[in-house]
Coordinates of C-alpha atoms and ligand atoms in Angstrom, one line a residue:
X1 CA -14.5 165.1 81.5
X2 CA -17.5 163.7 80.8
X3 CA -20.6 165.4 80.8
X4 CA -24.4 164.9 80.8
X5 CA -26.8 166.6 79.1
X6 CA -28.1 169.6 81.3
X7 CA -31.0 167.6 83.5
X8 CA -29.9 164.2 83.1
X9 CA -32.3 162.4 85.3
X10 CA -29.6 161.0 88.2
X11 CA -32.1 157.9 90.6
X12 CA -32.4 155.0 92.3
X13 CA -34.3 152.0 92.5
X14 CA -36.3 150.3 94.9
X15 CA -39.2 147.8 95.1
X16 CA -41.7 147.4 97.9
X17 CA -41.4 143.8 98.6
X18 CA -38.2 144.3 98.5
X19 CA -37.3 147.1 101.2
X20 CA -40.8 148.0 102.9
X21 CA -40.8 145.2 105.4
X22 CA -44.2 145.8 107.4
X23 CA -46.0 142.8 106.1
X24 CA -49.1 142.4 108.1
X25 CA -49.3 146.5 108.8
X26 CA -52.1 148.8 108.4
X27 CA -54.1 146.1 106.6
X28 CA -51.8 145.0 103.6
X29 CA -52.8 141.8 102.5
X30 CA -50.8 139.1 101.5
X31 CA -48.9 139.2 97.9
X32 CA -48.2 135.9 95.9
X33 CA -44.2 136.9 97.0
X34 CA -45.8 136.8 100.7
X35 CA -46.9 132.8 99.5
X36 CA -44.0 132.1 97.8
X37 CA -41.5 133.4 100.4
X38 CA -43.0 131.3 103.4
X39 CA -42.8 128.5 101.1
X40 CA -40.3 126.0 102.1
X41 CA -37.3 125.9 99.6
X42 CA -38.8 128.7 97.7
X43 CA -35.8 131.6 99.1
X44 CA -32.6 130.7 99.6
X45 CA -32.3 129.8 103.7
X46 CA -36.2 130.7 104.0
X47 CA -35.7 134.3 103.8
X48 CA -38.8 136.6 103.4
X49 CA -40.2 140.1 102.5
X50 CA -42.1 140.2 106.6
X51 CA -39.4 143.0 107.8
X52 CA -36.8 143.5 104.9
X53 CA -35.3 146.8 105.4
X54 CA -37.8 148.1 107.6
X55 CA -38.4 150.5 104.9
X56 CA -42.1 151.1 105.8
X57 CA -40.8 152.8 109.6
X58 CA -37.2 154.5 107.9
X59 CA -38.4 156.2 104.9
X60 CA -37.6 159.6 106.2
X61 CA -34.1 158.2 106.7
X62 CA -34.1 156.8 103.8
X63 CA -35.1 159.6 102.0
X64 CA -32.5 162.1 103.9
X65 CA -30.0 159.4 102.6
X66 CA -31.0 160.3 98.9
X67 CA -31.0 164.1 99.8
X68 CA -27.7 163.1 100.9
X69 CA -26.5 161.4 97.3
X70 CA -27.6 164.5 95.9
X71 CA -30.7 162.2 93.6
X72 CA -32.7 164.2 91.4
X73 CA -35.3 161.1 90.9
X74 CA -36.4 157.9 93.3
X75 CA -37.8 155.1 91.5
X76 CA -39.7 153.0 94.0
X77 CA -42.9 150.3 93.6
X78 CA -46.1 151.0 94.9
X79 CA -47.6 147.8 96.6
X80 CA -51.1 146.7 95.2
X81 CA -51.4 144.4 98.2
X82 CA -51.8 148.0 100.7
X83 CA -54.4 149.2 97.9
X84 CA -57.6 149.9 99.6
X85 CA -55.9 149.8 103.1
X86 CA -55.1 152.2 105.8
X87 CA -51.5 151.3 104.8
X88 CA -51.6 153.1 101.8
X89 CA -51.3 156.1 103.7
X90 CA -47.5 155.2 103.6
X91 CA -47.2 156.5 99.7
X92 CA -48.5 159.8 100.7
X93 CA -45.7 159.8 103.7
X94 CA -43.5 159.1 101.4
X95 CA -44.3 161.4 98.6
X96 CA -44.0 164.1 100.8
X97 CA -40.4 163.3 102.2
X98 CA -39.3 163.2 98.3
X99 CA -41.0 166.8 97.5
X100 CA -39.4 168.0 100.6
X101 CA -36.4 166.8 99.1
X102 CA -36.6 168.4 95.8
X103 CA -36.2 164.4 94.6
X104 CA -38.9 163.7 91.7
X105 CA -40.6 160.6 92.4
X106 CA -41.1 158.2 89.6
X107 CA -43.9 154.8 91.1
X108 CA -44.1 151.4 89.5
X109 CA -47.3 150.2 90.0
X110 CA -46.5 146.7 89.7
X111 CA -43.0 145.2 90.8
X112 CA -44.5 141.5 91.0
X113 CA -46.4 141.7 94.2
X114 CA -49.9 140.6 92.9
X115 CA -52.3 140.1 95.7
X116 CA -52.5 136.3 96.7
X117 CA -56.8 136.5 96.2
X118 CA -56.1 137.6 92.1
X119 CA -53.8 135.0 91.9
X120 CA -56.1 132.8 93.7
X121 CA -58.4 133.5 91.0
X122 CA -56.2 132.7 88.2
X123 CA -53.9 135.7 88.4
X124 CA -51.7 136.8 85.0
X125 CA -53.5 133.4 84.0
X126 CA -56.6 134.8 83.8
X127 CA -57.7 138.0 81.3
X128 CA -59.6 139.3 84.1
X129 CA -56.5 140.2 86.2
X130 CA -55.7 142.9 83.8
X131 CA -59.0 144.8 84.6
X132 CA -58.7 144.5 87.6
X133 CA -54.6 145.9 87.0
X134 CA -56.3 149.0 85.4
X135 CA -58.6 149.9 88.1
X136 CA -55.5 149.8 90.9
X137 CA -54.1 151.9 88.8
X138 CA -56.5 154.5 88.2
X139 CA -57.5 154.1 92.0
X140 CA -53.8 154.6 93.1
X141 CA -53.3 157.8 90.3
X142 CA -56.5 158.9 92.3
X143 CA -54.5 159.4 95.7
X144 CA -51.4 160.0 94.3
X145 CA -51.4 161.6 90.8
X146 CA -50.6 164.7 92.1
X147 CA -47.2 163.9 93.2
X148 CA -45.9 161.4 91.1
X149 CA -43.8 162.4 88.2
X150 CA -44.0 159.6 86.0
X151 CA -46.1 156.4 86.4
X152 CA -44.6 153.2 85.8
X153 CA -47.0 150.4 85.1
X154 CA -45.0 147.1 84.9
X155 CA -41.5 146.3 86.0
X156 CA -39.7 143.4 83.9
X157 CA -43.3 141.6 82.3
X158 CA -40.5 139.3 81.2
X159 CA -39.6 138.0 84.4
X160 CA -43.1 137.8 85.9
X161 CA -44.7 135.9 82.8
X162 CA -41.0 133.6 82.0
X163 CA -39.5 133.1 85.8
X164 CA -42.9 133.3 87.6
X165 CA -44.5 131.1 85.1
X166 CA -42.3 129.6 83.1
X167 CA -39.4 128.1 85.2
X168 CA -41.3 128.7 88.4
X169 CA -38.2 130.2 90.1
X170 CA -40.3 133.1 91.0
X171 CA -43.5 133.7 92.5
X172 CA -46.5 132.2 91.9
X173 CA -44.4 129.3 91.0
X174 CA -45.6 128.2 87.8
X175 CA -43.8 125.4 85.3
X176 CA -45.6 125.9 82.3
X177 CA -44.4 127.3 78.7
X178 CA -48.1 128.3 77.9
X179 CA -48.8 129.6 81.2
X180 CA -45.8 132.1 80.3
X181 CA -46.4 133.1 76.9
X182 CA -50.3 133.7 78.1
X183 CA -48.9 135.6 81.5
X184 CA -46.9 137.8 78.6
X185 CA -49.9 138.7 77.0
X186 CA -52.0 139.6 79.5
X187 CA -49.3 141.5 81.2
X188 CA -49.2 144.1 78.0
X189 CA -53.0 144.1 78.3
X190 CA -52.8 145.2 81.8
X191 CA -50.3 147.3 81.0
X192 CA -52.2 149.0 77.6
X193 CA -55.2 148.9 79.7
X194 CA -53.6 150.7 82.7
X195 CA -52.0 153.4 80.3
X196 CA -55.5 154.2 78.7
X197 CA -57.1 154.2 82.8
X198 CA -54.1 157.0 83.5
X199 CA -54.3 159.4 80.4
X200 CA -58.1 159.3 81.1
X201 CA -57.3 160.0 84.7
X202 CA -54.9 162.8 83.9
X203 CA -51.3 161.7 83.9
X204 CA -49.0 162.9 82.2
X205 CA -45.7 160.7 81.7
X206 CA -46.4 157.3 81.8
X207 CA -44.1 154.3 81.1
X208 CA -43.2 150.6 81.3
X209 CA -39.9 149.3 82.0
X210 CA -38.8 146.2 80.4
X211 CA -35.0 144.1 81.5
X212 CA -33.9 144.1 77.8
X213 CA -30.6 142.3 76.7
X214 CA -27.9 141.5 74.0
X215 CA -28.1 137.6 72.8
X216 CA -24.2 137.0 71.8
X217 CA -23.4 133.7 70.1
X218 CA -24.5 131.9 67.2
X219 CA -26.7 133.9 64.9
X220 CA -30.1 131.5 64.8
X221 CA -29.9 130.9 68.7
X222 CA -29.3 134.6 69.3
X223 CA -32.5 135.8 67.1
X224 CA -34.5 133.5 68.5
X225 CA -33.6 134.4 72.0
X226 CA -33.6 137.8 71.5
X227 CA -37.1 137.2 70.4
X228 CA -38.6 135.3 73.1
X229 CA -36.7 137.8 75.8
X230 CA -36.8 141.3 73.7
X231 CA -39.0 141.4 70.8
X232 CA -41.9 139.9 72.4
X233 CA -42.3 143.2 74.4
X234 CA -40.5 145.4 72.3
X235 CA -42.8 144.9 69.3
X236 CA -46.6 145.0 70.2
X237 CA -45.8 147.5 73.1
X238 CA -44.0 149.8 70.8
X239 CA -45.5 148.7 67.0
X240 CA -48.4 146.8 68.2
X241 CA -47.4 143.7 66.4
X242 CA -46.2 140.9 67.4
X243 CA -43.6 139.5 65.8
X244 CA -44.0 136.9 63.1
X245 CA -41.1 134.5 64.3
X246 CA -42.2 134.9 68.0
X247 CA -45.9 134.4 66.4
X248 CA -45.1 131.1 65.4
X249 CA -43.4 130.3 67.9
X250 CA -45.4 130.7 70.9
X251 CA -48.2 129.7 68.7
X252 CA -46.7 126.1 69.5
X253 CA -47.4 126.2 72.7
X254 CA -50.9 128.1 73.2
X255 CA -53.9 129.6 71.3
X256 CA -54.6 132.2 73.7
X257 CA -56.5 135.1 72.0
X258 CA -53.8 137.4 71.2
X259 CA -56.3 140.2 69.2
X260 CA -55.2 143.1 72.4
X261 CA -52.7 144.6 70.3
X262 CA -54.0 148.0 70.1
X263 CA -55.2 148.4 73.7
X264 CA -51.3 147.3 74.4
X265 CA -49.8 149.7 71.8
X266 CA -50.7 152.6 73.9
X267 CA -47.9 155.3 72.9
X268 CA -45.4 156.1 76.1
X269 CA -43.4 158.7 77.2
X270 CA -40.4 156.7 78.0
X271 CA -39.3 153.2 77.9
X272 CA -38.1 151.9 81.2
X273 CA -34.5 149.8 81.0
X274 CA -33.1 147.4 83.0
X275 CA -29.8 146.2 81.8
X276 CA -27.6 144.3 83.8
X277 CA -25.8 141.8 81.7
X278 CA -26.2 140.2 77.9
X279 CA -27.1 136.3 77.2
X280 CA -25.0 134.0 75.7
X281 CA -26.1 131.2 73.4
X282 CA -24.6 128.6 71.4
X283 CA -26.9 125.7 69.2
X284 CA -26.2 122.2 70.8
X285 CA -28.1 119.4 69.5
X286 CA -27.3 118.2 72.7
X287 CA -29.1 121.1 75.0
X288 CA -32.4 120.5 76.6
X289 CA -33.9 123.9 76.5
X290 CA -34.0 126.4 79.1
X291 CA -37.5 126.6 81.0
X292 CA -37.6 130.7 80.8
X293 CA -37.3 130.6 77.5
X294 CA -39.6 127.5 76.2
X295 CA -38.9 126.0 73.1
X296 CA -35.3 126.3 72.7
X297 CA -34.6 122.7 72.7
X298 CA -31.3 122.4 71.1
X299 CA -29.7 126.2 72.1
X300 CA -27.2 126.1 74.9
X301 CA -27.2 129.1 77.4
X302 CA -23.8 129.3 78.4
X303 CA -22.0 131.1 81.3
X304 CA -19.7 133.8 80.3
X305 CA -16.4 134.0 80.1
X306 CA -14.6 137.0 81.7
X307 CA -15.4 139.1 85.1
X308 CA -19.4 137.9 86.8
X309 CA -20.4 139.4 89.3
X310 CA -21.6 138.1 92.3
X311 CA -24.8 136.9 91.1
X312 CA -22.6 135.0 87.8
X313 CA -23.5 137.7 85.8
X314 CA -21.0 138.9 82.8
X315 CA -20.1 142.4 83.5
X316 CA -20.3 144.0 79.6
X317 CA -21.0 147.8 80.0
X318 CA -20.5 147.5 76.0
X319 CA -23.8 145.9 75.4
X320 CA -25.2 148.7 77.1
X321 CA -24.0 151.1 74.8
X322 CA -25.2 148.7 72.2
X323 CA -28.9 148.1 73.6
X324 CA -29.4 151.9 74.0
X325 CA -27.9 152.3 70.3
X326 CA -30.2 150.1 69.1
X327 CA -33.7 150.7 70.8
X328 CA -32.7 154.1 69.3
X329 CA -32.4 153.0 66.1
X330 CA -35.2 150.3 66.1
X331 CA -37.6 152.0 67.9
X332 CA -36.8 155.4 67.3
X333 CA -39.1 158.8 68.6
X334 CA -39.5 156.9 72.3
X335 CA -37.5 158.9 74.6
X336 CA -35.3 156.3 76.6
X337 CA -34.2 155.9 81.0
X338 CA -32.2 153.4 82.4
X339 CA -34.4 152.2 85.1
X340 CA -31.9 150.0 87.1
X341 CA -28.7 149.2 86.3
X342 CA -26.1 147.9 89.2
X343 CA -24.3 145.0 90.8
X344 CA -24.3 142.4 93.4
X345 CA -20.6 141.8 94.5
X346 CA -19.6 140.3 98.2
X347 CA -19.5 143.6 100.4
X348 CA -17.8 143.1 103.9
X349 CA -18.2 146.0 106.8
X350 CA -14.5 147.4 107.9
X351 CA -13.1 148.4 111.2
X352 CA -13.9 151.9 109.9
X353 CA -17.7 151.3 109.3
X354 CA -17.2 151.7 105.9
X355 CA -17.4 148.9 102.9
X356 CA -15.2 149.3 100.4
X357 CA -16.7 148.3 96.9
X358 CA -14.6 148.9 94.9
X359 CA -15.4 146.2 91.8
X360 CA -18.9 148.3 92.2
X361 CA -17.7 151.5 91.8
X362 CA -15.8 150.0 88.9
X363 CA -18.6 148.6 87.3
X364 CA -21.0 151.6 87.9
X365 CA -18.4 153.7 86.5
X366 CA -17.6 151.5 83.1
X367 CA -21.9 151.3 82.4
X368 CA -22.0 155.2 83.2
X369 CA -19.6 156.0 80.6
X370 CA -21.4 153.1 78.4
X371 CA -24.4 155.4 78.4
X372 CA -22.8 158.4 77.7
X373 CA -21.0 156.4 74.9
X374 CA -24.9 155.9 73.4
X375 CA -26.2 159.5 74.3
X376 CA -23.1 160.6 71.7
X377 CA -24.5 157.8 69.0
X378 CA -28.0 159.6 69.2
X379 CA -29.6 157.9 72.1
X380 CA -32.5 160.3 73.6
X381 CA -31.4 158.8 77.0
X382 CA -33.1 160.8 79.7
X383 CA -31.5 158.9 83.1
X384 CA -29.8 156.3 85.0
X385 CA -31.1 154.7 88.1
X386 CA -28.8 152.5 90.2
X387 CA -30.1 149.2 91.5
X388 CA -30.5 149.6 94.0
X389 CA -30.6 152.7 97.0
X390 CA -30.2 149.9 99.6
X391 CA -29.1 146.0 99.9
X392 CA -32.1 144.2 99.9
X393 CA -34.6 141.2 99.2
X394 CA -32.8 139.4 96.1
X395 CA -36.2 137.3 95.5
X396 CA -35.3 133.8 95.5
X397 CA -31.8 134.6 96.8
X398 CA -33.1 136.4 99.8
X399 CA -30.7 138.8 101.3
X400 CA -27.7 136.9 100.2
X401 CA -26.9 139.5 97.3
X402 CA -26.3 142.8 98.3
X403 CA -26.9 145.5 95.4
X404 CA -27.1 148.5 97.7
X405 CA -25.0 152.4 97.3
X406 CA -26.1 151.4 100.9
X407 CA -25.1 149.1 103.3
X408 CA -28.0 147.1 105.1
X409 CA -27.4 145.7 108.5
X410 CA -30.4 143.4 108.9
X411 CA -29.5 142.8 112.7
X412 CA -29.6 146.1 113.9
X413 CA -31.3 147.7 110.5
X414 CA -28.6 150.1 110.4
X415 CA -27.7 151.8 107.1
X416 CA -24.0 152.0 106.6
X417 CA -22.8 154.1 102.9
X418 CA -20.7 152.0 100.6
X419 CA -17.6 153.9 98.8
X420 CA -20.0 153.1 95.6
X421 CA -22.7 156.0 97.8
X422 CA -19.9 159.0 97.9
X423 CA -18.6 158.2 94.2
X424 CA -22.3 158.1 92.8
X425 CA -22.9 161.6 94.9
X426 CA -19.8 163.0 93.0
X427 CA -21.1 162.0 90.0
X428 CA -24.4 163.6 90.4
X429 CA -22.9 166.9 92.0
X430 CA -20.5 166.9 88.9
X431 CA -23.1 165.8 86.2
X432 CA -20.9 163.7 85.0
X433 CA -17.4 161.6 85.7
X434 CA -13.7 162.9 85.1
Ligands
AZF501 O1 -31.7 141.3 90.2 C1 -31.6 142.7 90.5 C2 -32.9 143.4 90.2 N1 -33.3 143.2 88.8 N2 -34.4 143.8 88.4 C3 -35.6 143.7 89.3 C4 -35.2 143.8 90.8 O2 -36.3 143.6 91.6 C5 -34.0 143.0 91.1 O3 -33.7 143.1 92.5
CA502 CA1 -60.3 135.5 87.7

């Protein structure tokens, strides 16, 4: 048997844009993902966030669902763009449903849905932006501080500074290696800004969460990469320095003021992780660069070899046990919870009503026992939080890639449990996994 320590925070994960649905409801204004989405070509088949999982109507279906799994946490995004609406009503429905149901809430403030008039006025771009970050969030602790757990501010600053602005895969779109190392930056100040907005306000746990992963190959590729993906966050967030090499680095590409680092370097309660697979690199003279990680002219990012899943992900539960081992070692006395951690594979609906995912069973089961594997290396790992409750918006893949314990019928918006929802409910139940 393996066993958790007594408490083990047990979740799940969710995001607004990604499940509410309820678009033009209650007054919610429109999000740069509500821009990018109706964008032609943006999402794959011109899929959008307008109804998603209807999540906004069925949360108290959703939330007897994670009664059901037996969840001792919910992870879910609060959505800026219903800030200062009647819609924001919703979080309080929804906070109640979770106390009901014994299941401790913990909000993200900020799961990429910036509304589209800050990005209309320069959004991450633009210093200002992270004011105006910290006064949603002491607005939203306001209304809600008195039932959420543990605040969130940012989810993955990584992707929203290097996708949204660096390759421009992701809302708002950008192309730009400056833009993204300046969206970085200001992201941490929003973030340090927002932490210092809370403790004044009176919360009490308070986190980011950051995707964090191994860089296998070559040794000069890898430390660069795991620079420009890991460090860059790791550091001022959690030192308050940047460091050097990523100095000099990003140095090449723009002279925004970079002087924040003690407003960023506010001290946490826990660091938010989101591990779902490692990088590979390789030097090549011959590569061109990759445009989420500017500057890497001449470092291949190759596609793994073994077992993907169905996003063409390597599935590598080791270098989960290796991440935990080392952010415990590296950045020791900061208490550490997997904030998502899952898999997109091809689920089909049987005769039965039942989906049998087996390969996601599989690989929660491997990264479970990956992260026991680090708790008994000294890892002060305090949860694990599937990605996701439900099958959902993938971004730019749209509701092609289904991470759900949860089946999602879009047609008929029924919610049909995987094999992956009983085993996880076992799991919980027995703290652990035989
Ligand atoms: O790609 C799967 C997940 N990764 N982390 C952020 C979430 O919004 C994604 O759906
Ligand atoms: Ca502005």
């Amino acid at each position: 048997m393996i066993i958790f320590p007594e408490g083990f925070l047990w979740g799940a994960a969710t995001a607004a844009y990604q499940i509410e649905g309820a678009a033009r409801e209650d007054g919610r204004v429109p999000s740069i993902w509500d821009t990018f989405s109706h964008t032609p070509g943006k999402v794959r088949d011109g899929h959008t966030g307008d109804v998603a999982c209807d999540h906004y109507h069925r949360y108290a279906e959703d939330v007897a669902l994670m009664r059901e799994l037996g969840l001792r946490a919910y992870r879910f995004s609060i959505a800026w763009p219903r800030f200062g609406t009647p819609g924001f009503g919703f979080y309080d429905r929804l906070l109640d449903e979770l106390l009901e149901a014994g299941i401790t809430p913990v909000a993200t403030l900020y799961h990429w849905d910036l509304p589209q008039s800050l990005q209309d006025g320069g959004g991450w771009l633009d210093r200002d932006t992270a004011y105006r970050f910290a006064e949603y969030a002491a607005g939203a602790y306001e209304r809600l501080g008195d039932r959420v757990a543990t605040w969130t501010t940012l989810n993955e600053p990584w992707v929203s500074a290097f996708v949204g602005h660096g390759s421009g895969r992701h809302a708002p779109g950008v192309g730009d290696p400056a833009a993204a190392f300046t969206a970085a930056h200001h992201l941490m100040l929003a973030h340090g800004l927002a932490v210092q907005a809370l403790r004044a306000a009176g919360a009490g746990s308070v986190s980011i969460t950051l995707n964090l992963a191994p860089i296998l190959g070559d040794e000069e590729p890898a430390r660069l990469v795991d620079g420009l993906c890991n460090r860059i966050f790791l550091d001022p967030l959690l030192r308050g320095v940047y460091p050097e090499d990523v100095l000099a680095h990003l140095r090449r590409f723009t002279d925004v003021k970079l002087d924040d680092l003690e407003t960023i370097h506010q001290p946490i309660d826990v660091l938010g992780v989101n591990y779902y697979s490692p990088k590979h690199v390789r030097t090549d003279p011959e590569a061109p660069g990759h445009p989420e990680h500017p500057g890497t002219e001449g470092i291949a990012f190759v596609d793994p070899d073994g077992p993907v899943t169905a996003m063409g992900w390597g599935i590598n539960p080791e270098c989960l046990e290796s991440l935990l081992v080392r952010l415990s070692r590296e950045y020791p006395g900061t208490p550490l919870l997997i904030t998502e951690n899952g898999a997109a594979f091809e689920d089909t609906v049987t005769g039965d009503d039942r989906v049998h995912d087996t390969d996601r069973v599989a690989f929660l089961d491997a990264h479970v026992r990956a992260a026991h594997a680090a708790i008994a290396q000294g890892a002060d790992l305090r949860g694990y939080f599937v990605w996701s409750l439900l099958d959902n918006f993938e971004w730019a893949h749209g509701y092609h890639k289904r991470f759900g314990l949860v089946y999602v019928d879009y047609e008929t918006q029924r919610r049909i449990r995987k094999d992956s929802f009983h085993w996880y409910r076992d799991v919980i139940a027995a703290n652990g996994l035989r």
